Coordinates of C-alpha atoms and ligand atoms in Angstrom, one line a residue:
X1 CA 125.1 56.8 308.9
X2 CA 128.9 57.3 308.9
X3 CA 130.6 60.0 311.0
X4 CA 131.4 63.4 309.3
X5 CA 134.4 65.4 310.2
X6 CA 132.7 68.9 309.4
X7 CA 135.8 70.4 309.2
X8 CA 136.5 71.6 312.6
X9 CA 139.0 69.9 315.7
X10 CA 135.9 68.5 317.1
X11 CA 134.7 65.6 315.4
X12 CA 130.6 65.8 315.4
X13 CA 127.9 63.1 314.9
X14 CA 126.9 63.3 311.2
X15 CA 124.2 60.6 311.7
X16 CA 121.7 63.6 312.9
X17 CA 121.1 64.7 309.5
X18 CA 117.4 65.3 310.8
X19 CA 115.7 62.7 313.2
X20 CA 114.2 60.8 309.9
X21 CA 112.0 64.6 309.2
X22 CA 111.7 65.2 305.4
X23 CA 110.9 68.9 305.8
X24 CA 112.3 69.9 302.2
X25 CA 110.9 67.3 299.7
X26 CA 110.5 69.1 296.6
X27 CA 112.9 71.9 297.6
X28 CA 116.1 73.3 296.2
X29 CA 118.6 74.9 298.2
X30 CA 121.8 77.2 297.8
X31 CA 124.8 77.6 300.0
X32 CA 127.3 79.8 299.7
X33 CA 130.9 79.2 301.1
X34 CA 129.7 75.4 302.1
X35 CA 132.8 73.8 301.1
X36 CA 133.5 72.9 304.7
X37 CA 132.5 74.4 308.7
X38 CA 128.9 75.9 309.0
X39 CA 128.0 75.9 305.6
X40 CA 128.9 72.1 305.1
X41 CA 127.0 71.1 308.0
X42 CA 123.7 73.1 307.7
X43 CA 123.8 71.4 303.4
X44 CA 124.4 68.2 304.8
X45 CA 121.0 68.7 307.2
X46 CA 119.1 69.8 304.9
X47 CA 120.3 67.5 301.5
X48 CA 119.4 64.8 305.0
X49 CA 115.8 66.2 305.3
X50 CA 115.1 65.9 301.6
X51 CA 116.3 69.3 299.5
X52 CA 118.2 69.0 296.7
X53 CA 121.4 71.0 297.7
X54 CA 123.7 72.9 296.1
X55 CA 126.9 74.2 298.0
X56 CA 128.8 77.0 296.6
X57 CA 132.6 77.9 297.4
X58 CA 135.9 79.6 295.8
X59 CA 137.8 76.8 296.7
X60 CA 137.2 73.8 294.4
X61 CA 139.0 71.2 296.1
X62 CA 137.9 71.6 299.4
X63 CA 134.2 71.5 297.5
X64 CA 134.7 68.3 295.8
X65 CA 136.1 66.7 299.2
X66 CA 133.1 67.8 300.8
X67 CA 130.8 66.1 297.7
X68 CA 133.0 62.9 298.5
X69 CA 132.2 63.2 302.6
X70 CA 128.4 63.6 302.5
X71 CA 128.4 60.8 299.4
X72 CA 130.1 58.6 302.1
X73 CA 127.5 59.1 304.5
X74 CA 124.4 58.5 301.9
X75 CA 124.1 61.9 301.1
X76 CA 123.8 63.6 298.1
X77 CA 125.0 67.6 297.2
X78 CA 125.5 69.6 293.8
X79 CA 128.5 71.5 294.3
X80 CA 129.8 75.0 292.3
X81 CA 132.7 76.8 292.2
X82 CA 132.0 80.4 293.5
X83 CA 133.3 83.7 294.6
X84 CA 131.0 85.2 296.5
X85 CA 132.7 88.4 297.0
X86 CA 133.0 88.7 293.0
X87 CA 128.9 90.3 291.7
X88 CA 129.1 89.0 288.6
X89 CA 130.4 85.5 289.6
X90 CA 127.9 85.1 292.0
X91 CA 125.0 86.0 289.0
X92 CA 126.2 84.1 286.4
X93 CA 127.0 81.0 288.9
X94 CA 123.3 80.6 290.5
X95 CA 121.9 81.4 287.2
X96 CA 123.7 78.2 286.2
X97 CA 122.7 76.4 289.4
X98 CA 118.9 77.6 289.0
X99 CA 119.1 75.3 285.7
X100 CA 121.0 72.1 286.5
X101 CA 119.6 72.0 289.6
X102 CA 116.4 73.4 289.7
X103 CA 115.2 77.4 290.7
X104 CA 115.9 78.1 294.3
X105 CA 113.6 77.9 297.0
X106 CA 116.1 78.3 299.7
X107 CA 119.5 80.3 299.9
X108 CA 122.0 80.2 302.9
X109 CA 124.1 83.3 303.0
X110 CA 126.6 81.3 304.6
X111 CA 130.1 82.5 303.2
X112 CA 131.5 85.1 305.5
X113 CA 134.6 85.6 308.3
X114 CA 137.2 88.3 309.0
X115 CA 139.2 87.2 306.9
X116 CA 142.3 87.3 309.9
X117 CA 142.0 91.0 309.3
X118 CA 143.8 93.3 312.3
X119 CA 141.7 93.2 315.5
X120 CA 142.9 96.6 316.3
X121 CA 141.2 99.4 314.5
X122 CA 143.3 101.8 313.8
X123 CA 145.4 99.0 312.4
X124 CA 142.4 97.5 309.7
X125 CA 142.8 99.9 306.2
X126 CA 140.6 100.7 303.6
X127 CA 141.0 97.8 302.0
X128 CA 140.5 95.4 304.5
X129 CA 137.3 96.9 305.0
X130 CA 136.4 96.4 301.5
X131 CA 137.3 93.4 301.9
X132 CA 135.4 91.8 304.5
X133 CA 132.6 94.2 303.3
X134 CA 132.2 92.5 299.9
X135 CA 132.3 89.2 301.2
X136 CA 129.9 89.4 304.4
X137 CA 127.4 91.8 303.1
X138 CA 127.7 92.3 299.3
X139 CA 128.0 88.4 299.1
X140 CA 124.6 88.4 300.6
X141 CA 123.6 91.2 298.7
X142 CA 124.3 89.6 295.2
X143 CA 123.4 86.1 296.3
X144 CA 119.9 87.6 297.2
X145 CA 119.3 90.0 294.5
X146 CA 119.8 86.4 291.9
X147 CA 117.3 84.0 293.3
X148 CA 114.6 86.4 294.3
X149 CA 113.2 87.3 290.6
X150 CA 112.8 83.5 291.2
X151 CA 111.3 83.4 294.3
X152 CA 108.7 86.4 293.8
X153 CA 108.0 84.6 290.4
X154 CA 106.3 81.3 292.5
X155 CA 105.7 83.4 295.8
X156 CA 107.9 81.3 298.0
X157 CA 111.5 81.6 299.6
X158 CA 113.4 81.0 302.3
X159 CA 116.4 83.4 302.7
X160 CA 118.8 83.0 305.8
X161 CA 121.7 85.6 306.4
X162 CA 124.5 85.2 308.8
X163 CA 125.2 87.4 311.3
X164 CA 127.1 87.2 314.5
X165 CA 127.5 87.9 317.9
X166 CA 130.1 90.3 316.6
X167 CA 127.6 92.4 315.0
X168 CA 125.1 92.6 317.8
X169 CA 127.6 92.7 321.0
X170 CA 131.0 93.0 319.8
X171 CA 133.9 90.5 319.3
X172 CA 136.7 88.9 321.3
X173 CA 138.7 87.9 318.3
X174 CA 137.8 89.9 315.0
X175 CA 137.6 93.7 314.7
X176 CA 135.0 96.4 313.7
X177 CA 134.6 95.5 310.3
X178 CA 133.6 92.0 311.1
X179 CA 131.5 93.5 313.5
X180 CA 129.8 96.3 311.5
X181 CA 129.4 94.2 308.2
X182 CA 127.2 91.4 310.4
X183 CA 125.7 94.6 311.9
X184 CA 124.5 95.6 308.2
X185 CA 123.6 91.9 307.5
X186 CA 121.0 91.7 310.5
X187 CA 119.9 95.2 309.5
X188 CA 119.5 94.6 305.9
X189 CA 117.8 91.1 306.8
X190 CA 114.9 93.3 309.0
X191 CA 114.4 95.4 305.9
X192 CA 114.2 93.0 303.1
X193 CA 112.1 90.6 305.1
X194 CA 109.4 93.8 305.0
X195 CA 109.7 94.3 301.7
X196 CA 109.4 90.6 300.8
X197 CA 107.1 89.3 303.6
X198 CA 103.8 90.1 301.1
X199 CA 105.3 87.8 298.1
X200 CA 105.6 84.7 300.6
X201 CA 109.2 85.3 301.3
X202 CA 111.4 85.0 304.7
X203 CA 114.4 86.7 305.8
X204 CA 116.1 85.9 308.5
X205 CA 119.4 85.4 310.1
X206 CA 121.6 83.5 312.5
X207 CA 124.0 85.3 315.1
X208 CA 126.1 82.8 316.4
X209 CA 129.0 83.0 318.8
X210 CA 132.3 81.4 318.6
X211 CA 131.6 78.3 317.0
X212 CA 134.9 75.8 317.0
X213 CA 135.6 75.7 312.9
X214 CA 139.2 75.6 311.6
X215 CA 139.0 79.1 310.8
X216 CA 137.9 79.7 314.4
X217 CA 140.1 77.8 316.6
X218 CA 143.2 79.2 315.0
X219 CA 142.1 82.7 315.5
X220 CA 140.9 82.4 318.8
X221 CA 144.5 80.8 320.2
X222 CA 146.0 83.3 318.1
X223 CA 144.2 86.4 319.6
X224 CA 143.5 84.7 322.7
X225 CA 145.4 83.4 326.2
X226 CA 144.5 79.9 327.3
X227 CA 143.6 81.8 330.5
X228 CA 141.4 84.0 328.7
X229 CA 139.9 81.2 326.6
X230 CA 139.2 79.4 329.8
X231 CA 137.7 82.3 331.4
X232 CA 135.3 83.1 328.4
X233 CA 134.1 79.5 328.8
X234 CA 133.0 79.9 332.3
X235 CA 130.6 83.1 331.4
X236 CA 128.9 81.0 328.7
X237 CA 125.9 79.5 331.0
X238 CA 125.6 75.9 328.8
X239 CA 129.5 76.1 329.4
X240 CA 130.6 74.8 326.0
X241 CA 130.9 76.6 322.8
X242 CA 128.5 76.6 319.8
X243 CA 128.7 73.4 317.7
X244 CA 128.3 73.8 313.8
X245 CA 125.3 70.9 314.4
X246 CA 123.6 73.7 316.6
X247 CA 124.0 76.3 313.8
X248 CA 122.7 73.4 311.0
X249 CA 119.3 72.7 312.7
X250 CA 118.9 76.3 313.5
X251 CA 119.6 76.6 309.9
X252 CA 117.2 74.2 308.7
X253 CA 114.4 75.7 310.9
X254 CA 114.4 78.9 309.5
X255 CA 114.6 77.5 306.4
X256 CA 111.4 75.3 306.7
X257 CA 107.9 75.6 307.5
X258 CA 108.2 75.6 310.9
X259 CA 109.3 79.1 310.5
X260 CA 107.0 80.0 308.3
X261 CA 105.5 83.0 310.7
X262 CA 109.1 84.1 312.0
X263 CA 110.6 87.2 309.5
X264 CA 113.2 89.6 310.3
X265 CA 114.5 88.1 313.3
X266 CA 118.6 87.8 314.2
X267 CA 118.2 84.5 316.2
X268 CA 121.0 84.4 318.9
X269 CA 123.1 81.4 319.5
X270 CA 125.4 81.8 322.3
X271 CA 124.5 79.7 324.8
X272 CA 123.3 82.6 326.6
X273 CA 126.7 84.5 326.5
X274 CA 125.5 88.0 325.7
X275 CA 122.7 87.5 328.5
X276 CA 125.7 87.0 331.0
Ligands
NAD1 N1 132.8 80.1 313.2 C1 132.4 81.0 314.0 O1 132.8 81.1 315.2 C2 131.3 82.0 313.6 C3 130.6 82.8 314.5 C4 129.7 83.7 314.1 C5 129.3 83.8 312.8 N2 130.0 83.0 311.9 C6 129.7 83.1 310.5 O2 129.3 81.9 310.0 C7 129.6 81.8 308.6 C8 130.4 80.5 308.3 O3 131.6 80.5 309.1 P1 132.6 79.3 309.2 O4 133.3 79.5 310.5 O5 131.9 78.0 309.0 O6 133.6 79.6 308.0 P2 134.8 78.8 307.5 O7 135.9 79.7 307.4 O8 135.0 77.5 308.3 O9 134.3 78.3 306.1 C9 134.0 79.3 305.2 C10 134.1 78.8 303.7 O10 133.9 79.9 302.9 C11 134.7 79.8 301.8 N3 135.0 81.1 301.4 C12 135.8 82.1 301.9 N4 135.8 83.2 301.1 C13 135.0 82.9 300.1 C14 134.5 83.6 298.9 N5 135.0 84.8 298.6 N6 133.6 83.0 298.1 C15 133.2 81.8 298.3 N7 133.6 81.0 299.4 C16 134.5 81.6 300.2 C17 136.0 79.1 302.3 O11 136.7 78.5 301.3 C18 135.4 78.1 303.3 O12 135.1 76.9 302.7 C19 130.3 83.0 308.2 O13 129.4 84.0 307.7 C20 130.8 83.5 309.6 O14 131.1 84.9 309.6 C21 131.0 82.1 312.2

């Protein structure tokens, strides 16, 4: 299999689309903002282990390059145009989804960021916060509230959220509303996977630290010395930052069977970071 550029400065192995498992045969998954970075890489894993994937993003170029990329490499993904900080795009969207490409069994809350939002506090406005708000937790909010009628319907689902480091520890690079909306995202993933446990349904989420996307890099040499990049690097124990391969597999675990007994958890991925 050919080598995918996921987006990022690093170029990663896309021939480990899943180590020849078939985990999802017979499964349909949704991902939102999976036009390229973490999203892209975790549809690419899972379209590799056998789901039929659709990836969802606002920006409709970047979504039919990423269609072109993965057909390059022998994989196949349905792609939509969607705003996932808009509630009724984000219904009427995966409605549409749920019948060309089949009711969902497995949704990635993937589409989230800062949005390059002021660090400072006192600097971030009202709007901002709505901002970054609508898309981190609402997104997931609206996302969930359309493919669980589905899900309760057959008794299965697989529902993964992402969080941060941000929201459990703080960040070095975005400000508190980056941080408090992935805060609300891991709390709202411990209380809907109580209330959807008994119908055969998972919720859990990632909380990943810096992980090198586009988005990512820029930020952190923008808010960042090389110094104190350098410096961060030697209190991450694996001393190297999160790849989005790591965040895929972790992706497609909790979205398999594998998981099947693990509910309301916010898995770190740091590298053991927070720990140091
Ligand atoms: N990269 C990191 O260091 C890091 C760390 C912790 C958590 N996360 C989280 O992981 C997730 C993915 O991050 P990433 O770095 O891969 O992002 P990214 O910026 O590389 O990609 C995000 C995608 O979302 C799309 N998008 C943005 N706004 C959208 C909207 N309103 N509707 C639909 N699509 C939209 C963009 O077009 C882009 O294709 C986010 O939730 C992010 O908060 C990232």
């Amino acid at each position: 299999m050919a080598e995918i550029n996921y987006g990022g400065p690093v170029k990663v192995a896309g021939g480990d689309t899943g180590r020849g498992c078939r985990r999802f045969g017979g499964k349909v998954a949704l991902l939102t903002g999976a036009a390229r970075g973490i999203g892209f890489a975790s549809a690419v894993r899972l379209a590799g282990e056998g789901a039929r994937v659709c990836i969802t993003d606002r920006d409709a170029r970047a979504l039919e390059e990423a269609v072109g990329i993965a057909a390059a490499a022998g994989v196949q993904l349905h792609s939509c145009v969607m705003d996932s900080s808009d509630a009724g795009d984000v219904a009427q969207r995966i409605e549409e989804v749920s019948v060309t490409v089949g009711g969902i069994d497995i949704l990635v809350n993937n589409a989230g960021g800062s949005l390059h939002t002021p660090f400072q506090f006192m600097q971030e406005s009202d709007a901002d916060w709505q901002r970054v708000m609508d898309l981190n937790l609402m997104g997931a909010v609206w996302a969930s509230k359309a493919v669980l009628p589905g899900m309760i319907a057959k008794r299965y689902g697989r529902i993964v959220n992402f969080g941060s480091k941000a929201g459990r520890y703080g960040s070095l690079i975005a400000g508190a509303n980056y941080a408090a909306a992935k805060g609300a995202v891991a709390s709202m993933t411990r209380q809907m996977a109580q209330e959807f446990g008994p119908m055969g349904i998972t919720v859990n989420s990632i909380c990943p630290g810096v992980v090198m996307t586009e988005r990512t890099s820029s930020l952190w040499s923008e808010r960042r010395t090389a110094e104190e990049r350098e410096q961060v690097l030697a209190t991450i124990p694996v001393r190297r930052y999160c790849e989005v391969d790591d965040v895929a597999a972790t992706v497609a675990f909790l979205a398999s069977d594998d998981s099947a007994f693990i509910t309301g958890a916010s898995l770190d991925l740091n590298g053991g970071q927070a720990m140091a």
